[in-house]
mmCIF file of N, CA, C and O in Angstrom:
data_model
loop_
_atom_site.group_PDB
_atom_site.id
_atom_site.type_symbol
_atom_site.label_atom_id
_atom_site.label_comp_id
_atom_site.label_asym_id
_atom_site.label_seq_id
_atom_site.Cartn_x
_atom_site.Cartn_y
_atom_site.Cartn_z
ATOM 1 N N MET A 1 158.576 155.663 44.881
ATOM 2 C CA MET A 1 157.795 155.180 43.763
ATOM 3 C C MET A 1 158.367 155.734 42.498
ATOM 4 O O MET A 1 158.539 156.927 42.335
ATOM 5 N N THR A 2 158.726 154.844 41.597
ATOM 6 C CA THR A 2 159.345 155.247 40.381
ATOM 7 C C THR A 2 158.299 155.638 39.299
ATOM 8 O O THR A 2 158.470 156.615 38.614
ATOM 9 N N GLY A 3 157.165 154.988 39.318
ATOM 10 C CA GLY A 3 156.136 155.314 38.290
ATOM 11 C C GLY A 3 154.841 154.709 38.626
ATOM 12 O O GLY A 3 154.721 153.787 39.359
ATOM 13 N N VAL A 4 153.819 155.345 38.082
ATOM 14 C CA VAL A 4 152.414 154.870 38.199
ATOM 15 C C VAL A 4 151.859 154.800 36.794
ATOM 16 O O VAL A 4 152.003 155.728 36.002
ATOM 17 N N SER A 5 151.207 153.702 36.469
ATOM 18 C CA SER A 5 150.512 153.626 35.192
ATOM 19 C C SER A 5 149.091 153.185 35.413
ATOM 20 O O SER A 5 148.789 152.419 36.303
ATOM 21 N N HIS A 6 148.180 153.718 34.620
ATOM 22 C CA HIS A 6 146.786 153.349 34.641
ATOM 23 C C HIS A 6 146.500 152.571 33.373
ATOM 24 O O HIS A 6 146.829 152.973 32.285
ATOM 25 N N SER A 7 145.834 151.459 33.533
ATOM 26 C CA SER A 7 145.540 150.644 32.368
ATOM 27 C C SER A 7 144.093 150.939 31.897
ATOM 28 O O SER A 7 143.160 150.603 32.541
ATOM 29 N N GLY A 8 144.046 151.461 30.675
ATOM 30 C CA GLY A 8 142.741 151.676 29.994
ATOM 31 C C GLY A 8 141.766 152.431 30.868
ATOM 32 O O GLY A 8 142.101 153.301 31.657
ATOM 33 N N GLY A 9 140.510 152.015 30.729
ATOM 34 C CA GLY A 9 139.450 152.666 31.500
ATOM 35 C C GLY A 9 139.179 151.933 32.775
ATOM 36 O O GLY A 9 138.261 152.355 33.570
ATOM 37 N N SER A 10 139.937 150.918 33.081
ATOM 38 C CA SER A 10 139.683 150.190 34.270
ATOM 39 C C SER A 10 140.288 150.895 35.477
ATOM 40 O O SER A 10 141.001 151.856 35.365
ATOM 41 N N SER A 11 139.993 150.390 36.642
ATOM 42 C CA SER A 11 140.504 151.011 37.870
ATOM 43 C C SER A 11 141.809 150.389 38.329
ATOM 44 O O SER A 11 142.309 150.648 39.407
ATOM 45 N N CYS A 12 142.394 149.569 37.474
ATOM 46 C CA CYS A 12 143.649 148.937 37.853
ATOM 47 C C CYS A 12 144.814 149.888 37.709
ATOM 48 O O CYS A 12 145.000 150.476 36.670
ATOM 49 N N THR A 13 145.559 150.096 38.797
ATOM 50 C CA THR A 13 146.736 150.901 38.765
ATOM 51 C C THR A 13 147.927 150.081 39.172
ATOM 52 O O THR A 13 147.888 149.296 40.097
ATOM 53 N N ARG A 14 149.027 150.321 38.494
ATOM 54 C CA ARG A 14 150.259 149.594 38.831
ATOM 55 C C ARG A 14 151.325 150.587 39.255
ATOM 56 O O ARG A 14 151.490 151.627 38.679
ATOM 57 N N CYS A 15 151.940 150.282 40.365
ATOM 58 C CA CYS A 15 153.048 151.165 40.856
ATOM 59 C C CYS A 15 154.346 150.387 40.870
ATOM 60 O O CYS A 15 154.352 149.203 41.226
ATOM 61 N N PHE A 16 155.406 151.018 40.470
ATOM 62 C CA PHE A 16 156.664 150.356 40.338
ATOM 63 C C PHE A 16 157.718 151.097 41.218
ATOM 64 O O PHE A 16 157.673 152.303 41.312
ATOM 65 N N ARG A 17 158.586 150.328 41.792
ATOM 66 C CA ARG A 17 159.688 150.929 42.550
ATOM 67 C C ARG A 17 160.961 150.211 42.217
ATOM 68 O O ARG A 17 160.989 149.033 42.171
ATOM 69 N N SER A 18 161.994 150.973 42.141
ATOM 70 C CA SER A 18 163.363 150.396 41.850
ATOM 71 C C SER A 18 164.392 151.076 42.689
ATOM 72 O O SER A 18 165.088 151.980 42.260
ATOM 73 N N PRO A 19 164.516 150.634 43.919
ATOM 74 C CA PRO A 19 165.510 151.277 44.810
ATOM 75 C C PRO A 19 166.900 150.926 44.382
ATOM 76 O O PRO A 19 167.149 149.883 43.716
ATOM 77 N N ARG A 20 167.838 151.744 44.747
ATOM 78 C CA ARG A 20 169.224 151.582 44.306
ATOM 79 C C ARG A 20 169.978 150.843 45.419
ATOM 80 O O ARG A 20 171.030 151.278 45.851
ATOM 81 N N THR A 21 169.482 149.743 45.830
ATOM 82 C CA THR A 21 170.136 148.888 46.848
ATOM 83 C C THR A 21 170.932 147.842 46.151
ATOM 84 O O THR A 21 170.352 146.944 45.594
ATOM 85 N N CYS A 22 172.240 147.921 46.162
ATOM 86 C CA CYS A 22 173.034 146.916 45.529
ATOM 87 C C CYS A 22 173.580 145.894 46.499
ATOM 88 O O CYS A 22 173.647 144.664 46.202
ATOM 89 N N ASP A 23 173.937 146.301 47.711
ATOM 90 C CA ASP A 23 174.550 145.429 48.648
ATOM 91 C C ASP A 23 173.604 145.068 49.787
ATOM 92 O O ASP A 23 173.503 143.891 50.217
ATOM 93 N N ALA A 24 172.857 146.013 50.312
ATOM 94 C CA ALA A 24 172.017 145.801 51.491
ATOM 95 C C ALA A 24 170.703 145.135 51.050
ATOM 96 O O ALA A 24 170.151 145.475 50.051
ATOM 97 N N SER A 25 170.224 144.197 51.810
ATOM 98 C CA SER A 25 168.972 143.544 51.566
ATOM 99 C C SER A 25 167.770 144.521 51.862
ATOM 100 O O SER A 25 167.918 145.383 52.670
ATOM 101 N N VAL A 26 166.748 144.310 51.119
ATOM 102 C CA VAL A 26 165.508 145.115 51.333
ATOM 103 C C VAL A 26 164.792 144.548 52.480
ATOM 104 O O VAL A 26 164.425 143.360 52.486
ATOM 105 N N ASP A 27 164.530 145.362 53.478
ATOM 106 C CA ASP A 27 163.868 144.877 54.742
ATOM 107 C C ASP A 27 162.349 145.062 54.730
ATOM 108 O O ASP A 27 161.800 145.683 53.813
ATOM 109 N N SER A 28 161.693 144.565 55.734
ATOM 110 C CA SER A 28 160.243 144.671 55.799
ATOM 111 C C SER A 28 159.726 146.064 55.928
ATOM 112 O O SER A 28 158.656 146.412 55.386
ATOM 113 N N ASP A 29 160.507 146.982 56.587
ATOM 114 C CA ASP A 29 160.053 148.382 56.665
ATOM 115 C C ASP A 29 159.963 148.991 55.268
ATOM 116 O O ASP A 29 159.017 149.760 55.021
ATOM 117 N N THR A 30 160.905 148.740 54.413
ATOM 118 C CA THR A 30 160.918 149.281 53.089
ATOM 119 C C THR A 30 159.719 148.696 52.293
ATOM 120 O O THR A 30 159.070 149.444 51.555
ATOM 121 N N VAL A 31 159.438 147.422 52.439
ATOM 122 C CA VAL A 31 158.297 146.831 51.727
ATOM 123 C C VAL A 31 156.967 147.427 52.251
ATOM 124 O O VAL A 31 156.095 147.737 51.484
ATOM 125 N N ARG A 32 156.901 147.618 53.599
ATOM 126 C CA ARG A 32 155.662 148.200 54.149
ATOM 127 C C ARG A 32 155.473 149.629 53.679
ATOM 128 O O ARG A 32 154.395 150.091 53.414
ATOM 129 N N THR A 33 156.607 150.377 53.516
ATOM 130 C CA THR A 33 156.468 151.706 52.978
ATOM 131 C C THR A 33 155.934 151.674 51.542
ATOM 132 O O THR A 33 155.117 152.509 51.153
ATOM 133 N N PHE A 34 156.464 150.725 50.774
ATOM 134 C CA PHE A 34 155.945 150.541 49.423
ATOM 135 C C PHE A 34 154.435 150.210 49.425
ATOM 136 O O PHE A 34 153.689 150.756 48.600
ATOM 137 N N LEU A 35 154.019 149.336 50.309
ATOM 138 C CA LEU A 35 152.661 148.966 50.413
ATOM 139 C C LEU A 35 151.792 150.168 50.746
ATOM 140 O O LEU A 35 150.716 150.367 50.208
ATOM 141 N N GLY A 36 152.341 151.041 51.611
ATOM 142 C CA GLY A 36 151.618 152.265 51.961
ATOM 143 C C GLY A 36 151.495 153.208 50.716
ATOM 144 O O GLY A 36 150.439 153.857 50.575
ATOM 145 N N SER A 37 152.532 153.226 49.923
ATOM 146 C CA SER A 37 152.437 154.067 48.736
ATOM 147 C C SER A 37 151.448 153.524 47.713
ATOM 148 O O SER A 37 150.786 154.259 46.989
ATOM 149 N N LEU A 38 151.228 152.217 47.709
ATOM 150 C CA LEU A 38 150.177 151.624 46.895
ATOM 151 C C LEU A 38 148.795 152.093 47.352
ATOM 152 O O LEU A 38 147.983 152.487 46.519
ATOM 153 N N ASP A 39 148.592 152.183 48.650
ATOM 154 C CA ASP A 39 147.313 152.750 49.174
ATOM 155 C C ASP A 39 147.174 154.205 48.802
ATOM 156 O O ASP A 39 146.120 154.593 48.428
ATOM 157 N N THR A 40 148.227 154.990 48.911
ATOM 158 C CA THR A 40 148.172 156.404 48.580
ATOM 159 C C THR A 40 147.760 156.576 47.147
ATOM 160 O O THR A 40 146.983 157.493 46.762
ATOM 161 N N GLN A 41 148.277 155.734 46.262
ATOM 162 C CA GLN A 41 147.940 155.777 44.810
ATOM 163 C C GLN A 41 146.643 155.064 44.455
ATOM 164 O O GLN A 41 146.275 155.014 43.271
ATOM 165 N N ARG A 42 145.995 154.458 45.450
ATOM 166 C CA ARG A 42 144.821 153.657 45.254
ATOM 167 C C ARG A 42 145.093 152.496 44.234
ATOM 168 O O ARG A 42 144.306 152.226 43.393
ATOM 169 N N ALA A 43 146.264 151.933 44.390
ATOM 170 C CA ALA A 43 146.679 150.901 43.498
ATOM 171 C C ALA A 43 146.347 149.534 44.041
ATOM 172 O O ALA A 43 146.301 149.335 45.265
ATOM 173 N N SER A 44 145.998 148.646 43.168
ATOM 174 C CA SER A 44 145.656 147.269 43.601
ATOM 175 C C SER A 44 146.829 146.300 43.308
ATOM 176 O O SER A 44 146.761 145.183 43.759
ATOM 177 N N PHE A 45 147.879 146.780 42.630
ATOM 178 C CA PHE A 45 148.914 145.899 42.214
ATOM 179 C C PHE A 45 150.213 146.649 42.230
ATOM 180 O O PHE A 45 150.282 147.818 41.838
ATOM 181 N N GLY A 46 151.291 145.990 42.658
ATOM 182 C CA GLY A 46 152.604 146.628 42.645
ATOM 183 C C GLY A 46 153.713 145.635 42.369
ATOM 184 O O GLY A 46 153.595 144.483 42.624
ATOM 185 N N VAL A 47 154.806 146.153 41.743
ATOM 186 C CA VAL A 47 155.974 145.390 41.446
ATOM 187 C C VAL A 47 157.155 146.122 42.070
ATOM 188 O O VAL A 47 157.368 147.238 41.749
ATOM 189 N N PHE A 48 157.899 145.397 42.908
ATOM 190 C CA PHE A 48 159.021 145.965 43.604
ATOM 191 C C PHE A 48 160.334 145.290 43.066
ATOM 192 O O PHE A 48 160.519 144.125 43.256
ATOM 193 N N PHE A 49 161.161 146.088 42.368
ATOM 194 C CA PHE A 49 162.385 145.555 41.781
ATOM 195 C C PHE A 49 163.557 145.990 42.688
ATOM 196 O O PHE A 49 163.593 147.080 43.110
ATOM 197 N N THR A 50 164.555 145.038 42.825
ATOM 198 C CA THR A 50 165.787 145.407 43.467
ATOM 199 C C THR A 50 166.863 144.486 42.880
ATOM 200 O O THR A 50 166.568 143.342 42.450
ATOM 201 N N THR A 51 168.112 145.005 42.859
ATOM 202 C CA THR A 51 169.210 144.174 42.399
ATOM 203 C C THR A 51 169.824 143.355 43.520
ATOM 204 O O THR A 51 170.660 142.505 43.299
ATOM 205 N N SER A 52 169.347 143.649 44.762
ATOM 206 C CA SER A 52 169.863 142.873 45.908
ATOM 207 C C SER A 52 168.890 141.732 46.249
ATOM 208 O O SER A 52 168.363 141.093 45.371
ATOM 209 N N ARG A 53 168.650 141.538 47.505
ATOM 210 C CA ARG A 53 167.642 140.530 47.958
ATOM 211 C C ARG A 53 166.669 141.099 48.915
ATOM 212 O O ARG A 53 166.896 142.123 49.494
ATOM 213 N N PHE A 54 165.584 140.380 49.102
ATOM 214 C CA PHE A 54 164.572 140.733 50.091
ATOM 215 C C PHE A 54 164.810 139.827 51.320
ATOM 216 O O PHE A 54 165.061 138.639 51.145
ATOM 217 N N THR A 55 164.682 140.393 52.499
ATOM 218 C CA THR A 55 164.777 139.576 53.721
ATOM 219 C C THR A 55 163.512 138.697 53.837
ATOM 220 O O THR A 55 162.490 138.959 53.162
ATOM 221 N N LYS A 56 163.622 137.653 54.661
ATOM 222 C CA LYS A 56 162.423 136.816 54.878
ATOM 223 C C LYS A 56 161.250 137.637 55.437
ATOM 224 O O LYS A 56 160.080 137.467 55.035
ATOM 225 N N ASP A 57 161.519 138.540 56.339
ATOM 226 C CA ASP A 57 160.445 139.395 56.880
ATOM 227 C C ASP A 57 159.815 140.294 55.818
ATOM 228 O O ASP A 57 158.634 140.554 55.835
ATOM 229 N N ALA A 58 160.612 140.757 54.847
ATOM 230 C CA ALA A 58 160.101 141.558 53.784
ATOM 231 C C ALA A 58 159.168 140.731 52.878
ATOM 232 O O ALA A 58 158.087 141.156 52.507
ATOM 233 N N GLU A 59 159.558 139.476 52.596
ATOM 234 C CA GLU A 59 158.702 138.589 51.819
ATOM 235 C C GLU A 59 157.451 138.311 52.540
ATOM 236 O O GLU A 59 156.385 138.269 51.959
ATOM 237 N N ASP A 60 157.529 138.088 53.871
ATOM 238 C CA ASP A 60 156.338 137.840 54.674
ATOM 239 C C ASP A 60 155.439 139.071 54.690
ATOM 240 O O ASP A 60 154.155 138.890 54.600
ATOM 241 N N ALA A 61 155.946 140.249 54.771
ATOM 242 C CA ALA A 61 155.144 141.481 54.731
ATOM 243 C C ALA A 61 154.337 141.583 53.468
ATOM 244 O O ALA A 61 153.173 141.926 53.427
ATOM 245 N N ALA A 62 155.002 141.275 52.315
ATOM 246 C CA ALA A 62 154.329 141.320 51.036
ATOM 247 C C ALA A 62 153.280 140.186 50.950
ATOM 248 O O ALA A 62 152.161 140.456 50.444
ATOM 249 N N ASP A 63 153.531 139.025 51.456
ATOM 250 C CA ASP A 63 152.595 137.929 51.475
ATOM 251 C C ASP A 63 151.357 138.250 52.309
ATOM 252 O O ASP A 63 150.237 137.842 51.942
ATOM 253 N N ARG A 64 151.558 138.897 53.406
ATOM 254 C CA ARG A 64 150.411 139.203 54.323
ATOM 255 C C ARG A 64 149.601 140.387 53.849
ATOM 256 O O ARG A 64 148.490 140.602 54.345
ATOM 257 N N SER A 65 150.050 141.134 52.864
ATOM 258 C CA SER A 65 149.321 142.320 52.374
ATOM 259 C C SER A 65 148.071 141.923 51.636
ATOM 260 O O SER A 65 148.017 140.861 50.980
ATOM 261 N N SER A 66 147.071 142.767 51.698
ATOM 262 C CA SER A 66 145.856 142.570 50.906
ATOM 263 C C SER A 66 146.082 142.985 49.437
ATOM 264 O O SER A 66 145.278 142.668 48.564
ATOM 265 N N LYS A 67 147.198 143.639 49.138
ATOM 266 C CA LYS A 67 147.495 144.073 47.799
ATOM 267 C C LYS A 67 148.258 142.943 47.100
ATOM 268 O O LYS A 67 148.881 142.116 47.697
ATOM 269 N N SER A 68 148.143 142.914 45.796
ATOM 270 C CA SER A 68 148.920 141.981 44.985
ATOM 271 C C SER A 68 150.256 142.596 44.704
ATOM 272 O O SER A 68 150.310 143.615 43.994
ATOM 273 N N VAL A 69 151.319 142.003 45.296
ATOM 274 C CA VAL A 69 152.647 142.573 45.148
ATOM 275 C C VAL A 69 153.531 141.487 44.645
ATOM 276 O O VAL A 69 153.610 140.340 45.172
ATOM 277 N N VAL A 70 154.403 141.824 43.615
ATOM 278 C CA VAL A 70 155.359 140.921 43.077
ATOM 279 C C VAL A 70 156.748 141.470 43.510
ATOM 280 O O VAL A 70 157.022 142.669 43.285
ATOM 281 N N LEU A 71 157.563 140.649 44.156
ATOM 282 C CA LEU A 71 158.901 141.061 44.539
ATOM 283 C C LEU A 71 159.861 140.474 43.552
ATOM 284 O O LEU A 71 159.901 139.200 43.370
ATOM 285 N N VAL A 72 160.629 141.270 42.893
ATOM 286 C CA VAL A 72 161.633 140.813 41.909
ATOM 287 C C VAL A 72 163.022 141.215 42.431
ATOM 288 O O VAL A 72 163.322 142.344 42.622
ATOM 289 N N ASP A 73 163.874 140.204 42.635
ATOM 290 C CA ASP A 73 165.181 140.503 43.232
ATOM 291 C C ASP A 73 166.319 139.811 42.514
ATOM 292 O O ASP A 73 166.094 139.012 41.642
ATOM 293 N N GLY A 74 167.519 140.189 42.922
ATOM 294 C CA GLY A 74 168.752 139.521 42.461
ATOM 295 C C GLY A 74 169.004 139.632 41.006
ATOM 296 O O GLY A 74 168.956 140.742 40.445
ATOM 297 N N GLN A 75 169.185 138.551 40.374
ATOM 298 C CA GLN A 75 169.539 138.478 38.925
ATOM 299 C C GLN A 75 168.258 138.593 38.051
ATOM 300 O O GLN A 75 168.414 138.777 36.825
ATOM 301 N N GLU A 76 167.110 138.505 38.613
ATOM 302 C CA GLU A 76 165.878 138.471 37.788
ATOM 303 C C GLU A 76 165.780 139.705 36.884
ATOM 304 O O GLU A 76 165.417 139.569 35.724
ATOM 305 N N PRO A 77 166.015 140.948 37.381
ATOM 306 C CA PRO A 77 165.914 142.088 36.449
ATOM 307 C C PRO A 77 166.882 142.002 35.265
ATOM 308 O O PRO A 77 166.489 142.292 34.150
ATOM 309 N N LYS A 78 168.104 141.555 35.545
ATOM 310 C CA LYS A 78 169.048 141.383 34.475
ATOM 311 C C LYS A 78 168.601 140.372 33.455
ATOM 312 O O LYS A 78 168.724 140.538 32.212
ATOM 313 N N LEU A 79 168.045 139.224 33.948
ATOM 314 C CA LEU A 79 167.560 138.201 33.050
ATOM 315 C C LEU A 79 166.302 138.661 32.246
ATOM 316 O O LEU A 79 166.212 138.335 31.084
ATOM 317 N N MET A 80 165.478 139.442 32.883
ATOM 318 C CA MET A 80 164.323 140.007 32.191
ATOM 319 C C MET A 80 164.776 140.879 31.045
ATOM 320 O O MET A 80 164.190 140.792 29.954
ATOM 321 N N ILE A 81 165.814 141.712 31.286
ATOM 322 C CA ILE A 81 166.281 142.630 30.219
ATOM 323 C C ILE A 81 167.015 141.774 29.114
ATOM 324 O O ILE A 81 166.733 141.946 27.915
ATOM 325 N N ARG A 82 167.832 140.825 29.576
ATOM 326 C CA ARG A 82 168.610 140.071 28.552
ATOM 327 C C ARG A 82 167.661 139.308 27.621
ATOM 328 O O ARG A 82 167.871 139.276 26.404
ATOM 329 N N TYR A 83 166.618 138.692 28.197
ATOM 330 C CA TYR A 83 165.743 137.821 27.373
ATOM 331 C C TYR A 83 164.425 138.564 26.973
ATOM 332 O O TYR A 83 163.586 137.924 26.382
ATOM 333 N N ARG A 84 164.403 139.825 27.298
ATOM 334 C CA ARG A 84 163.267 140.710 26.896
ATOM 335 C C ARG A 84 161.924 140.121 27.330
ATOM 336 O O ARG A 84 160.991 140.039 26.547
ATOM 337 N N VAL A 85 161.874 139.778 28.592
ATOM 338 C CA VAL A 85 160.618 139.273 29.194
ATOM 339 C C VAL A 85 160.009 140.399 30.011
ATOM 340 O O VAL A 85 160.697 140.904 30.929
ATOM 341 N N GLY A 86 158.829 140.842 29.700
ATOM 342 C CA GLY A 86 158.185 141.968 30.452
ATOM 343 C C GLY A 86 158.907 143.268 30.277
ATOM 344 O O GLY A 86 158.746 144.139 31.094
ATOM 345 N N THR A 87 159.585 143.429 29.183
ATOM 346 C CA THR A 87 160.286 144.731 28.856
ATOM 347 C C THR A 87 159.957 145.100 27.431
ATOM 348 O O THR A 87 159.419 144.347 26.681
ATOM 349 N N GLN A 88 160.339 146.302 27.086
ATOM 350 C CA GLN A 88 160.259 146.783 25.727
ATOM 351 C C GLN A 88 161.416 147.745 25.405
ATOM 352 O O GLN A 88 161.847 148.455 26.315
ATOM 353 N N VAL A 89 161.861 147.710 24.205
ATOM 354 C CA VAL A 89 162.991 148.548 23.829
ATOM 355 C C VAL A 89 162.438 149.950 23.490
ATOM 356 O O VAL A 89 161.572 150.127 22.704
ATOM 357 N N ARG A 90 162.987 150.949 24.183
ATOM 358 C CA ARG A 90 162.572 152.364 23.970
ATOM 359 C C ARG A 90 163.498 152.984 22.905
ATOM 360 O O ARG A 90 163.051 153.796 22.128
ATOM 361 N N ARG A 91 164.795 152.667 22.917
ATOM 362 C CA ARG A 91 165.695 153.296 22.068
ATOM 363 C C ARG A 91 166.884 152.335 21.904
ATOM 364 O O ARG A 91 167.372 151.741 22.863
ATOM 365 N N GLN A 92 167.421 152.261 20.692
ATOM 366 C CA GLN A 92 168.646 151.540 20.443
ATOM 367 C C GLN A 92 169.707 152.532 20.084
ATOM 368 O O GLN A 92 169.463 153.461 19.340
ATOM 369 N N VAL A 93 170.888 152.239 20.554
ATOM 370 C CA VAL A 93 172.037 153.120 20.297
ATOM 371 C C VAL A 93 173.016 152.387 19.402
ATOM 372 O O VAL A 93 173.359 151.253 19.705
ATOM 373 N N GLU A 94 173.454 153.015 18.350
ATOM 374 C CA GLU A 94 174.482 152.405 17.412
ATOM 375 C C GLU A 94 175.777 153.159 17.682
ATOM 376 O O GLU A 94 175.829 154.357 17.628
ATOM 377 N N ILE A 95 176.813 152.401 18.012
ATOM 378 C CA ILE A 95 178.136 152.957 18.235
ATOM 379 C C ILE A 95 178.958 152.713 17.024
ATOM 380 O O ILE A 95 179.172 151.582 16.564
ATOM 381 N N VAL A 96 179.452 153.836 16.440
ATOM 382 C CA VAL A 96 180.221 153.760 15.170
ATOM 383 C C VAL A 96 181.659 154.224 15.469
ATOM 384 O O VAL A 96 181.880 155.150 16.225
ATOM 385 N N GLU A 97 182.613 153.474 14.899
ATOM 386 C CA GLU A 97 183.971 153.905 14.995
ATOM 387 C C GLU A 97 184.593 153.920 13.588
ATOM 388 O O GLU A 97 184.116 153.306 12.695
ATOM 389 N N VAL A 98 185.664 154.635 13.499
ATOM 390 C CA VAL A 98 186.374 154.804 12.217
ATOM 391 C C VAL A 98 187.113 153.479 11.882
ATOM 392 O O VAL A 98 187.819 152.921 12.748
ATOM 393 N N ASP A 99 186.898 153.032 10.633
ATOM 394 C CA ASP A 99 187.615 151.777 10.163
ATOM 395 C C ASP A 99 188.924 152.255 9.579
ATOM 396 O O ASP A 99 189.010 152.722 8.423
ATOM 397 N N GLU A 100 189.969 152.138 10.332
ATOM 398 C CA GLU A 100 191.300 152.594 9.902
ATOM 399 C C GLU A 100 191.797 151.830 8.682
ATOM 400 O O GLU A 100 192.594 152.330 7.910
ATOM 401 N N ASP A 101 191.460 150.575 8.560
ATOM 402 C CA ASP A 101 191.836 149.803 7.366
ATOM 403 C C ASP A 101 191.286 150.374 6.096
ATOM 404 O O ASP A 101 191.916 150.238 5.049
ATOM 405 N N PHE A 102 190.205 151.090 6.122
ATOM 406 C CA PHE A 102 189.586 151.662 4.970
ATOM 407 C C PHE A 102 190.509 152.720 4.335
ATOM 408 O O PHE A 102 190.541 152.904 3.143
ATOM 409 N N PHE A 103 191.317 153.436 5.151
ATOM 410 C CA PHE A 103 192.161 154.508 4.717
ATOM 411 C C PHE A 103 193.538 154.025 4.262
ATOM 412 O O PHE A 103 194.390 154.864 3.938
ATOM 413 N N GLU A 104 193.848 152.771 4.327
ATOM 414 C CA GLU A 104 195.232 152.306 3.916
ATOM 415 C C GLU A 104 195.274 152.044 2.454
ATOM 416 O O GLU A 104 194.384 151.854 1.742
#
């Protein structure tokens, strides 16, 4: 579990996970573990991000769950960041280099 956030005074809790799986698909055991962590945190909603893919069994495990779970895979996180959908900028970095033409 990467993070837990509580929204306002309501009982809604969101749990996020971002495993570092680049090549291997996320299987149903991993999704079930995530669903169990939602129970541990008393969360009603979870978002599972991966840069790889979810297996069909993993998608089925999420669909069968009583929890509301969103599976985000493949290129979707990159597109979310690129087009700033569901994201926010925390810090911008400015890279400065010396302009050698200035000194000629």
